[in-house]
Amino acid sequence: MSGSKPDILWSPHHPDRYVICDSELGLYRIGPVGSSAETKAGTLPLSEETAATLLAINSDTPYMKCVAWYPKHEPECLLAVGQANGRVVLTSLGQSHNSTCKELVGKEFVPKHARQCNTLAWNPVDSNLLAAGLDKHRADFSVLIWDISSKFSPEASVASEKIRLSSVDLDSSTVVTKPLYELGQNDACLSLCWLLRDPKLLLAGMHRNLAIFDLRNTSQKTFVNTKAIQGVTVDPHFHDRVASFFEGQVAIWDLRKFEKPVLTLTEQPKPLTKVAWCPTRTGLLATLTRDSNIIRLYDMQHTPTPIGDETEPTIIERSVQPCESQIGSFAWHPSSQNRMVVVSAANRVMTDFTVFERISLAWSSTTSLMWACGRHLYDCVEDGAESVESVIEKDIATKMRQRAQSRYGHDTVQVWRNHLLAGGNDPQLKSLWYDLFYMKQCAEDMELKLQGNKQSVVYSGIKNIIKTSSGTTESRRCWSGSDRQTDVPRYLSEERSLALRLCGWISRGPDIDVEIFLRTLEQEREWERAAAVALFNLDIRRAIQILNKGATAEKGDLNLNVVAMALSGYTDEKSSLWREMCSSLRLQLKNPYLCVMFAFLTSEPGAYDGVLYESSVAVRDRVAFACMFLSDAQLPRYIDKLTNEMKEAGNLEGILLTGLTKDGVDLMESYVDRTGDVQTASFCMLKGSPGDVLKDPRVQCWIENYRNLLDAWRFWHKRAEFDIHRGKLDPSSKPLAQVFVSCNFCGKSISYSCSAMPHQGRGFSQYGVSGSPTKSKVTSCPGCRKPLPRCALCLMNMGTPVSNCPGTGKSDEKVDLTRENKLAQFNNWFTWCHNCRHGGHAGHMLSWFRDHTECPVSACTCKCMQLDTTGNLVPSDSS
């Protein structure tokens, strides 16, 4: 276009052809690099993959101001050119001319008064109609609609007196001076477009308003006063949405509510030169400002809202830079997704550019990773499926999901069994649940209950129990089965005995008897540990017996006989060769319990570091050993040091020391930070914890996160079971009743207690109900006796079952409240839509919406069931 920036037009029928128009028209064909097109003259690179070939040039139409491409297949490559003097010329770009094209090419449409032609638009349906927008003239119209197949008759003075040219009439005049329609008198037209919803409607950006002209009644128009009159364009995916701009601001209009813009985009610092809707992407608008190398994109997304609520669409704004130089114009490709060609403001440098979609990641609660890009949905599948599966199996989320399905944490009787529900292969979980089991046993002990606050002491942990120790007695026992006195002192007190019980070494009673514990270890084939415990209780003969039994057992270790033989040669002489050899060679033993056995026998009294700081030995065994052999001065220091180590490491074995106290919460916090196992943390803190611990924000956070996890997995039944379990252990967590069905007349609850109703002896006859009470319904409000609403389907009054109300049936009649019966009673529940307020019995509503989408009430078009996003979801834990 003479003296102006270039523009681009894509061919409506050939996806590989476009026209560049500035001072002349140039037709280009786009193709892949490396094809035969590259060798021809005039080939221009557009990107790394594509290049353009110049096919034809047309310089016959000077003073171009606007160009429009004929929308139909035939005649091919017909262009309308608007000139500075207002004339509209039909031209072509060197294509083979059939008779129709020859007839139209060169035809001119001349207005009465010469002035600039600003815009052209072909009618997309009736392609003979060409609309032209011109500058203002005081005695003429600014919107002229030409019929390209007509000629002006000098004898006729009205628009109806025109003749149609047949395809064989080749002598017709090439100049037409009489338009088919004249609109917009004494005004200027800066932009126009045909509305896609109705080919008879034309939207024009006039001097001070946007006007909609109806060709069926040209005397009237619909208009709205606005400054945003330039670049009007209709969204091809939403025919009621129109964009226009003024200087640096874009206005989005809804033709159904044409009073004001539904949205105004952020104003740009420089004036806009072009706006265009993407033809392949819904709601994507591109804008270009003057002297810029950036195209700004606006992605308009409508958020789902309840019916009747008005809201603006969500706008996601982003910028793309197709090239380094200033952009003169751009054009979306008509069929390739998000593809455009831009042309620079100088030298016709063109660039083929694809706007990449924003990538939305979605990581499901079941470890599936997917992302959406454009119209494609991708599922992440890594190489090496076996290794990926093993990684997923080790993930804590997968473990928690599997444990939730096995009802992990819900066994409140045999608490120790919860570690088996978790798989039974985690030693820390095994230690934790055995600790909680022993705490529960001690708390339920009748003797401890009679002693006041002992129950809370049990859950305070061995650290706090030892601090209250008093009356410790020291004793020196003989080796069991021998009269030889040992020089190892042992310490006894009530608190130390309680600690040994919590460690699982002894059962209830004043005497320290570990025989039951030893038999349990033998059954579990923990021969080395059993021998060490027997030795710590000064029964060396029992230790040797256990080792021999372990060596002769099926798949036993024969080396245990060698250890037993070495153990049998024990002597307490400090300078003996036995003691010297055991001290030097014990560290070569692989099993830690065998190692600490010889460390105990070769240690000086009170100096048992070789036993106490052997990290491979279970914490409970080291603590029990310390309670037996450390003095009142040594024991608290050791327990404090070990507790701090457990808290820092987040080792669940330390719960034995901290108990379910604030120290226990600190330890559990370290464990959760290390593993992310909020499931174990939630169940653990609920077991016997005092109220102040459960009110700790960290504990509440773990519990709520675990509840949210169950909901995310759609384990709604499991989450309900967890809430019930939590309510039993922490009554303060039970929510108060928040919802009840109230009467529309008196406002009282419909589930009004039957026992509070007057004249119970009259049964149900006063409510118009007869028959068995277990199958009866209260069809009127118990407070005001007004009838309840009717079901939209059966038209019967709604009501609630009253079989569980006292005094309504025979005294010897038992009500069946099994799970199946409770589920069946759900069919009688009140249900209603929060949007249209229609409803009925739950069973009837569910049955209706299995086959229908709209409300059962006639003339109501509400899609009740679809308003609830979880209405069609099925629980993953349904059984």
mmCIF file with all atom_site columns, N, CA and C in Angstrom, residues 118-173:
data_model
loop_
_atom_site.group_PDB
_atom_site.id
_atom_site.type_symbol
_atom_site.label_atom_id
_atom_site.label_alt_id
_atom_site.label_comp_id
_atom_site.label_asym_id
_atom_site.label_entity_id
_atom_site.label_seq_id
_atom_site.pdbx_PDB_ins_code
_atom_site.Cartn_x
_atom_site.Cartn_y
_atom_site.Cartn_z
_atom_site.occupancy
_atom_site.B_iso_or_equiv
_atom_site.pdbx_formal_charge
_atom_site.auth_seq_id
_atom_site.auth_comp_id
_atom_site.auth_asym_id
_atom_site.auth_atom_id
_atom_site.pdbx_PDB_model_num
ATOM 1   N N  . ASN A 1 118 ? -11.488 2.961   3.393   1.00 0.00 ? 118 ASN A N  1
ATOM 2   C CA . ASN A 1 118 ? -10.751 2.508   4.582   1.00 0.00 ? 118 ASN A CA 1
ATOM 3   C C  . ASN A 1 118 ? -10.769 0.995   4.783   1.00 0.00 ? 118 ASN A C  1
ATOM 4   N N  . THR A 1 119 ? -11.848 0.337   4.362   1.00 0.00 ? 119 THR A N  1
ATOM 5   C CA . THR A 1 119 ? -11.977 -1.082  4.671   1.00 0.00 ? 119 THR A CA 1
ATOM 6   C C  . THR A 1 119 ? -12.907 -1.761  3.680   1.00 0.00 ? 119 THR A C  1
ATOM 7   N N  . LEU A 1 120 ? -12.681 -3.057  3.456   1.00 0.00 ? 120 LEU A N  1
ATOM 8   C CA . LEU A 1 120 ? -13.517 -3.872  2.579   1.00 0.00 ? 120 LEU A CA 1
ATOM 9   C C  . LEU A 1 120 ? -13.858 -5.174  3.295   1.00 0.00 ? 120 LEU A C  1
ATOM 10  N N  . ALA A 1 121 ? -15.047 -5.734  2.983   1.00 0.00 ? 121 ALA A N  1
ATOM 11  C CA . ALA A 1 121 ? -15.448 -7.007  3.579   1.00 0.00 ? 121 ALA A CA 1
ATOM 12  C C  . ALA A 1 121 ? -16.395 -7.732  2.646   1.00 0.00 ? 121 ALA A C  1
ATOM 13  N N  . TRP A 1 122 ? -16.056 -8.970  2.264   1.00 0.00 ? 122 TRP A N  1
ATOM 14  C CA . TRP A 1 122 ? -16.940 -9.821  1.468   1.00 0.00 ? 122 TRP A CA 1
ATOM 15  C C  . TRP A 1 122 ? -17.955 -10.497 2.381   1.00 0.00 ? 122 TRP A C  1
ATOM 16  N N  . ASN A 1 123 ? -19.167 -10.622 1.885   1.00 0.00 ? 123 ASN A N  1
ATOM 17  C CA . ASN A 1 123 ? -20.174 -11.377 2.621   1.00 0.00 ? 123 ASN A CA 1
ATOM 18  C C  . ASN A 1 123 ? -19.807 -12.866 2.563   1.00 0.00 ? 123 ASN A C  1
ATOM 19  N N  . PRO A 1 124 ? -19.676 -13.557 3.708   1.00 0.00 ? 124 PRO A N  1
ATOM 20  C CA . PRO A 1 124 ? -19.212 -14.953 3.679   1.00 0.00 ? 124 PRO A CA 1
ATOM 21  C C  . PRO A 1 124 ? -20.215 -15.924 3.084   1.00 0.00 ? 124 PRO A C  1
ATOM 22  N N  . VAL A 1 125 ? -21.512 -15.558 3.003   1.00 0.00 ? 125 VAL A N  1
ATOM 23  C CA . VAL A 1 125 ? -22.534 -16.457 2.466   1.00 0.00 ? 125 VAL A CA 1
ATOM 24  C C  . VAL A 1 125 ? -22.937 -16.018 1.065   1.00 0.00 ? 125 VAL A C  1
ATOM 25  N N  . ASP A 1 126 ? -23.426 -14.806 0.943   1.00 0.00 ? 126 ASP A N  1
ATOM 26  C CA . ASP A 1 126 ? -23.772 -14.245 -0.356  1.00 0.00 ? 126 ASP A CA 1
ATOM 27  C C  . ASP A 1 126 ? -22.541 -13.518 -0.884  1.00 0.00 ? 126 ASP A C  1
ATOM 28  N N  . SER A 1 127 ? -21.675 -14.260 -1.570  1.00 0.00 ? 127 SER A N  1
ATOM 29  C CA . SER A 1 127 ? -20.362 -13.727 -1.925  1.00 0.00 ? 127 SER A CA 1
ATOM 30  C C  . SER A 1 127 ? -20.419 -12.656 -3.000  1.00 0.00 ? 127 SER A C  1
ATOM 31  N N  . ASN A 1 128 ? -21.600 -12.383 -3.594  1.00 0.00 ? 128 ASN A N  1
ATOM 32  C CA . ASN A 1 128 ? -21.709 -11.279 -4.555  1.00 0.00 ? 128 ASN A CA 1
ATOM 33  C C  . ASN A 1 128 ? -21.683 -9.922  -3.868  1.00 0.00 ? 128 ASN A C  1
ATOM 34  N N  . LEU A 1 129 ? -21.917 -9.914  -2.555  1.00 0.00 ? 129 LEU A N  1
ATOM 35  C CA . LEU A 1 129 ? -22.001 -8.648  -1.826  1.00 0.00 ? 129 LEU A CA 1
ATOM 36  C C  . LEU A 1 129 ? -20.628 -8.279  -1.282  1.00 0.00 ? 129 LEU A C  1
ATOM 37  N N  . LEU A 1 130 ? -20.221 -7.068  -1.597  1.00 0.00 ? 130 LEU A N  1
ATOM 38  C CA . LEU A 1 130 ? -18.948 -6.530  -1.134  1.00 0.00 ? 130 LEU A CA 1
ATOM 39  C C  . LEU A 1 130 ? -19.211 -5.204  -0.438  1.00 0.00 ? 130 LEU A C  1
ATOM 40  N N  . ALA A 1 131 ? -18.873 -5.137  0.857   1.00 0.00 ? 131 ALA A N  1
ATOM 41  C CA . ALA A 1 131 ? -19.091 -3.918  1.642   1.00 0.00 ? 131 ALA A CA 1
ATOM 42  C C  . ALA A 1 131 ? -17.818 -3.092  1.654   1.00 0.00 ? 131 ALA A C  1
ATOM 43  N N  . ALA A 1 132 ? -17.973 -1.780  1.480   1.00 0.00 ? 132 ALA A N  1
ATOM 44  C CA . ALA A 1 132 ? -16.844 -0.851  1.490   1.00 0.00 ? 132 ALA A CA 1
ATOM 45  C C  . ALA A 1 132 ? -17.120 0.256   2.485   1.00 0.00 ? 132 ALA A C  1
ATOM 46  N N  . GLY A 1 133 ? -16.110 0.582   3.318   1.00 0.00 ? 133 GLY A N  1
ATOM 47  C CA . GLY A 1 133 ? -16.222 1.665   4.281   1.00 0.00 ? 133 GLY A CA 1
ATOM 48  C C  . GLY A 1 133 ? -15.367 2.835   3.851   1.00 0.00 ? 133 GLY A C  1
ATOM 49  N N  . LEU A 1 134 ? -15.983 4.019   3.736   1.00 0.00 ? 134 LEU A N  1
ATOM 50  C CA . LEU A 1 134 ? -15.289 5.199   3.222   1.00 0.00 ? 134 LEU A CA 1
ATOM 51  C C  . LEU A 1 134 ? -15.265 6.310   4.261   1.00 0.00 ? 134 LEU A C  1
ATOM 52  N N  . ASP A 1 135 ? -14.440 7.318   3.960   1.00 0.00 ? 135 ASP A N  1
ATOM 53  C CA . ASP A 1 135 ? -14.386 8.493   4.818   1.00 0.00 ? 135 ASP A CA 1
ATOM 54  C C  . ASP A 1 135 ? -15.697 9.280   4.712   1.00 0.00 ? 135 ASP A C  1
ATOM 55  N N  . LYS A 1 136 ? -15.848 10.235  5.614   1.00 0.00 ? 136 LYS A N  1
ATOM 56  C CA . LYS A 1 136 ? -17.080 11.014  5.699   1.00 0.00 ? 136 LYS A CA 1
ATOM 57  C C  . LYS A 1 136 ? -17.194 11.993  4.531   1.00 0.00 ? 136 LYS A C  1
ATOM 58  N N  . HIS A 1 137 ? -18.458 12.129  4.055   1.00 0.00 ? 137 HIS A N  1
ATOM 59  C CA . HIS A 1 137 ? -18.788 13.192  3.100   1.00 0.00 ? 137 HIS A CA 1
ATOM 60  C C  . HIS A 1 137 ? -20.185 13.685  3.473   1.00 0.00 ? 137 HIS A C  1
ATOM 61  N N  . ARG A 1 138 ? -20.343 14.992  3.490   1.00 0.00 ? 138 ARG A N  1
ATOM 62  C CA . ARG A 1 138 ? -21.591 15.562  4.025   1.00 0.00 ? 138 ARG A CA 1
ATOM 63  C C  . ARG A 1 138 ? -22.807 15.224  3.191   1.00 0.00 ? 138 ARG A C  1
ATOM 64  N N  . ALA A 1 139 ? -22.609 14.882  1.953   1.00 0.00 ? 139 ALA A N  1
ATOM 65  C CA . ALA A 1 139 ? -23.774 14.625  1.105   1.00 0.00 ? 139 ALA A CA 1
ATOM 66  C C  . ALA A 1 139 ? -23.818 13.186  0.626   1.00 0.00 ? 139 ALA A C  1
ATOM 67  N N  . ASP A 1 140 ? -23.064 12.304  1.257   1.00 0.00 ? 140 ASP A N  1
ATOM 68  C CA . ASP A 1 140 ? -23.013 10.941  0.752   1.00 0.00 ? 140 ASP A CA 1
ATOM 69  C C  . ASP A 1 140 ? -22.959 9.956   1.922   1.00 0.00 ? 140 ASP A C  1
ATOM 70  N N  . PHE A 1 141 ? -23.143 8.695   1.573   1.00 0.00 ? 141 PHE A N  1
ATOM 71  C CA . PHE A 1 141 ? -23.104 7.618   2.557   1.00 0.00 ? 141 PHE A CA 1
ATOM 72  C C  . PHE A 1 141 ? -21.669 7.093   2.666   1.00 0.00 ? 141 PHE A C  1
ATOM 73  N N  . SER A 1 142 ? -21.336 6.558   3.855   1.00 0.00 ? 142 SER A N  1
ATOM 74  C CA . SER A 1 142 ? -19.970 6.069   4.067   1.00 0.00 ? 142 SER A CA 1
ATOM 75  C C  . SER A 1 142 ? -19.860 4.551   3.976   1.00 0.00 ? 142 SER A C  1
ATOM 76  N N  . VAL A 1 143 ? -20.987 3.823   4.045   1.00 0.00 ? 143 VAL A N  1
ATOM 77  C CA . VAL A 1 143 ? -20.977 2.369   3.908   1.00 0.00 ? 143 VAL A CA 1
ATOM 78  C C  . VAL A 1 143 ? -21.731 2.022   2.636   1.00 0.00 ? 143 VAL A C  1
ATOM 79  N N  . LEU A 1 144 ? -21.000 1.516   1.655   1.00 0.00 ? 144 LEU A N  1
ATOM 80  C CA . LEU A 1 144 ? -21.609 1.157   0.380   1.00 0.00 ? 144 LEU A CA 1
ATOM 81  C C  . LEU A 1 144 ? -21.482 -0.351  0.181   1.00 0.00 ? 144 LEU A C  1
ATOM 82  N N  . ILE A 1 145 ? -22.571 -0.986  -0.160  1.00 0.00 ? 145 ILE A N  1
ATOM 83  C CA . ILE A 1 145 ? -22.573 -2.420  -0.406  1.00 0.00 ? 145 ILE A CA 1
ATOM 84  C C  . ILE A 1 145 ? -22.811 -2.632  -1.900  1.00 0.00 ? 145 ILE A C  1
ATOM 85  N N  . TRP A 1 146 ? -21.807 -3.187  -2.562  1.00 0.00 ? 146 TRP A N  1
ATOM 86  C CA . TRP A 1 146 ? -21.858 -3.384  -4.000  1.00 0.00 ? 146 TRP A CA 1
ATOM 87  C C  . TRP A 1 146 ? -22.217 -4.830  -4.331  1.00 0.00 ? 146 TRP A C  1
ATOM 88  N N  . ASP A 1 147 ? -22.964 -4.965  -5.418  1.00 0.00 ? 147 ASP A N  1
ATOM 89  C CA . ASP A 1 147 ? -23.234 -6.293  -5.982  1.00 0.00 ? 147 ASP A CA 1
ATOM 90  C C  . ASP A 1 147 ? -22.311 -6.456  -7.179  1.00 0.00 ? 147 ASP A C  1
ATOM 91  N N  . ILE A 1 148 ? -21.312 -7.346  -7.057  1.00 0.00 ? 148 ILE A N  1
ATOM 92  C CA . ILE A 1 148 ? -20.277 -7.425  -8.091  1.00 0.00 ? 148 ILE A CA 1
ATOM 93  C C  . ILE A 1 148 ? -20.806 -8.018  -9.389  1.00 0.00 ? 148 ILE A C  1
ATOM 94  N N  . SER A 1 149 ? -22.032 -8.585  -9.375  1.00 0.00 ? 149 SER A N  1
ATOM 95  C CA . SER A 1 149 ? -22.564 -9.186  -10.608 1.00 0.00 ? 149 SER A CA 1
ATOM 96  C C  . SER A 1 149 ? -23.592 -8.292  -11.276 1.00 0.00 ? 149 SER A C  1
ATOM 97  N N  . SER A 1 150 ? -23.687 -7.027  -10.893 1.00 0.00 ? 150 SER A N  1
ATOM 98  C CA . SER A 1 150 ? -24.685 -6.127  -11.480 1.00 0.00 ? 150 SER A CA 1
ATOM 99  C C  . SER A 1 150 ? -23.999 -5.008  -12.265 1.00 0.00 ? 150 SER A C  1
ATOM 100 N N  . LYS A 1 151 ? -24.774 -4.329  -13.144 1.00 0.00 ? 151 LYS A N  1
ATOM 101 C CA . LYS A 1 151 ? -24.266 -3.154  -13.837 1.00 0.00 ? 151 LYS A CA 1
ATOM 102 C C  . LYS A 1 151 ? -25.270 -2.027  -13.671 1.00 0.00 ? 151 LYS A C  1
ATOM 103 N N  . PHE A 1 152 ? -24.777 -0.797  -13.723 1.00 0.00 ? 152 PHE A N  1
ATOM 104 C CA . PHE A 1 152 ? -25.650 0.352   -13.509 1.00 0.00 ? 152 PHE A CA 1
ATOM 105 C C  . PHE A 1 152 ? -26.355 0.728   -14.799 1.00 0.00 ? 152 PHE A C  1
ATOM 106 N N  . SER A 1 153 ? -27.672 0.902   -14.704 1.00 0.00 ? 153 SER A N  1
ATOM 107 C CA . SER A 1 153 ? -28.467 1.331   -15.869 1.00 0.00 ? 153 SER A CA 1
ATOM 108 C C  . SER A 1 153 ? -28.734 2.822   -15.750 1.00 0.00 ? 153 SER A C  1
ATOM 109 N N  . PRO A 1 154 ? -28.263 3.636   -16.736 1.00 0.00 ? 154 PRO A N  1
ATOM 110 C CA . PRO A 1 154 ? -28.458 5.088   -16.637 1.00 0.00 ? 154 PRO A CA 1
ATOM 111 C C  . PRO A 1 154 ? -29.915 5.471   -16.598 1.00 0.00 ? 154 PRO A C  1
ATOM 112 N N  . GLU A 1 155 ? -30.809 4.656   -17.229 1.00 0.00 ? 155 GLU A N  1
ATOM 113 C CA . GLU A 1 155 ? -32.221 5.027   -17.251 1.00 0.00 ? 155 GLU A CA 1
ATOM 114 C C  . GLU A 1 155 ? -32.892 4.792   -15.896 1.00 0.00 ? 155 GLU A C  1
ATOM 115 N N  . ALA A 1 156 ? -32.335 3.933   -15.089 1.00 0.00 ? 156 ALA A N  1
ATOM 116 C CA . ALA A 1 156 ? -32.980 3.613   -13.814 1.00 0.00 ? 156 ALA A CA 1
ATOM 117 C C  . ALA A 1 156 ? -32.481 4.556   -12.739 1.00 0.00 ? 156 ALA A C  1
ATOM 118 N N  . SER A 1 157 ? -33.360 4.868   -11.810 1.00 0.00 ? 157 SER A N  1
ATOM 119 C CA . SER A 1 157 ? -32.991 5.796   -10.748 1.00 0.00 ? 157 SER A CA 1
ATOM 120 C C  . SER A 1 157 ? -33.110 5.180   -9.369  1.00 0.00 ? 157 SER A C  1
ATOM 121 N N  . VAL A 1 158 ? -33.568 3.962   -9.290  1.00 0.00 ? 158 VAL A N  1
ATOM 122 C CA . VAL A 1 158 ? -33.710 3.323   -7.990  1.00 0.00 ? 158 VAL A CA 1
ATOM 123 C C  . VAL A 1 158 ? -32.898 2.032   -8.001  1.00 0.00 ? 158 VAL A C  1
ATOM 124 N N  . ALA A 1 159 ? -32.551 1.572   -6.792  1.00 0.00 ? 159 ALA A N  1
ATOM 125 C CA . ALA A 1 159 ? -31.694 0.391   -6.692  1.00 0.00 ? 159 ALA A CA 1
ATOM 126 C C  . ALA A 1 159 ? -32.389 -0.860  -7.172  1.00 0.00 ? 159 ALA A C  1
ATOM 127 N N  . SER A 1 160 ? -33.716 -0.877  -7.135  1.00 0.00 ? 160 SER A N  1
ATOM 128 C CA . SER A 1 160 ? -34.424 -2.096  -7.543  1.00 0.00 ? 160 SER A CA 1
ATOM 129 C C  . SER A 1 160 ? -34.395 -2.300  -9.050  1.00 0.00 ? 160 SER A C  1
ATOM 130 N N  . GLU A 1 161 ? -34.107 -1.218  -9.799  1.00 0.00 ? 161 GLU A N  1
ATOM 131 C CA . GLU A 1 161 ? -34.079 -1.328  -11.262 1.00 0.00 ? 161 GLU A CA 1
ATOM 132 C C  . GLU A 1 161 ? -32.649 -1.598  -11.716 1.00 0.00 ? 161 GLU A C  1
ATOM 133 N N  . LYS A 1 162 ? -32.206 -2.822  -11.536 1.00 0.00 ? 162 LYS A N  1
ATOM 134 C CA . LYS A 1 162 ? -30.895 -3.253  -11.997 1.00 0.00 ? 162 LYS A CA 1
ATOM 135 C C  . LYS A 1 162 ? -31.040 -4.639  -12.577 1.00 0.00 ? 162 LYS A C  1
ATOM 136 N N  . ILE A 1 163 ? -30.178 -4.948  -13.459 1.00 0.00 ? 163 ILE A N  1
ATOM 137 C CA . ILE A 1 163 ? -30.282 -6.244  -14.133 1.00 0.00 ? 163 ILE A CA 1
ATOM 138 C C  . ILE A 1 163 ? -29.094 -7.090  -13.760 1.00 0.00 ? 163 ILE A C  1
ATOM 139 N N  . ARG A 1 164 ? -29.292 -8.410  -13.788 1.00 0.00 ? 164 ARG A N  1
ATOM 140 C CA . ARG A 1 164 ? -28.226 -9.356  -13.512 1.00 0.00 ? 164 ARG A CA 1
ATOM 141 C C  . ARG A 1 164 ? -27.516 -9.717  -14.810 1.00 0.00 ? 164 ARG A C  1
ATOM 142 N N  . LEU A 1 165 ? -26.223 -9.751  -14.798 1.00 0.00 ? 165 LEU A N  1
ATOM 143 C CA . LEU A 1 165 ? -25.463 -10.127 -15.977 1.00 0.00 ? 165 LEU A CA 1
ATOM 144 C C  . LEU A 1 165 ? -25.350 -11.647 -16.048 1.00 0.00 ? 165 LEU A C  1
ATOM 145 N N  . SER A 1 166 ? -25.644 -12.167 -17.188 1.00 0.00 ? 166 SER A N  1
ATOM 146 C CA . SER A 1 166 ? -25.457 -13.596 -17.384 1.00 0.00 ? 166 SER A CA 1
ATOM 147 C C  . SER A 1 166 ? -24.010 -13.874 -17.717 1.00 0.00 ? 166 SER A C  1
ATOM 148 N N  . SER A 1 167 ? -23.640 -15.138 -17.615 1.00 0.00 ? 167 SER A N  1
ATOM 149 C CA . SER A 1 167 ? -22.240 -15.497 -17.840 1.00 0.00 ? 167 SER A CA 1
ATOM 150 C C  . SER A 1 167 ? -21.828 -15.309 -19.297 1.00 0.00 ? 167 SER A C  1
ATOM 151 N N  . VAL A 1 168 ? -22.802 -15.168 -20.220 1.00 0.00 ? 168 VAL A N  1
ATOM 152 C CA . VAL A 1 168 ? -22.436 -15.002 -21.632 1.00 0.00 ? 168 VAL A CA 1
ATOM 153 C C  . VAL A 1 168 ? -22.460 -13.557 -22.075 1.00 0.00 ? 168 VAL A C  1
ATOM 154 N N  . ASP A 1 169 ? -22.913 -12.669 -21.175 1.00 0.00 ? 169 ASP A N  1
ATOM 155 C CA . ASP A 1 169 ? -22.970 -11.255 -21.527 1.00 0.00 ? 169 ASP A CA 1
ATOM 156 C C  . ASP A 1 169 ? -21.616 -10.639 -21.246 1.00 0.00 ? 169 ASP A C  1
ATOM 157 N N  . LEU A 1 170 ? -20.740 -10.609 -22.213 1.00 0.00 ? 170 LEU A N  1
ATOM 158 C CA . LEU A 1 170 ? -19.383 -10.135 -22.024 1.00 0.00 ? 170 LEU A CA 1
ATOM 159 C C  . LEU A 1 170 ? -19.222 -8.668  -22.370 1.00 0.00 ? 170 LEU A C  1
ATOM 160 N N  . ASP A 1 171 ? -20.292 -8.019  -22.873 1.00 0.00 ? 171 ASP A N  1
ATOM 161 C CA . ASP A 1 171 ? -20.176 -6.616  -23.272 1.00 0.00 ? 171 ASP A CA 1
ATOM 162 C C  . ASP A 1 171 ? -20.661 -5.674  -22.190 1.00 0.00 ? 171 ASP A C  1
ATOM 163 N N  . SER A 1 172 ? -20.861 -6.177  -20.991 1.00 0.00 ? 172 SER A N  1
ATOM 164 C CA . SER A 1 172 ? -21.373 -5.311  -19.912 1.00 0.00 ? 172 SER A CA 1
ATOM 165 C C  . SER A 1 172 ? -20.310 -4.301  -19.502 1.00 0.00 ? 172 SER A C  1
ATOM 166 N N  . SER A 1 173 ? -20.763 -3.227  -18.915 1.00 0.00 ? 173 SER A N  1
ATOM 167 C CA . SER A 1 173 ? -19.851 -2.160  -18.500 1.00 0.00 ? 173 SER A CA 1
ATOM 168 C C  . SER A 1 173 ? -18.985 -2.628  -17.345 1.00 0.00 ? 173 SER A C  1
#
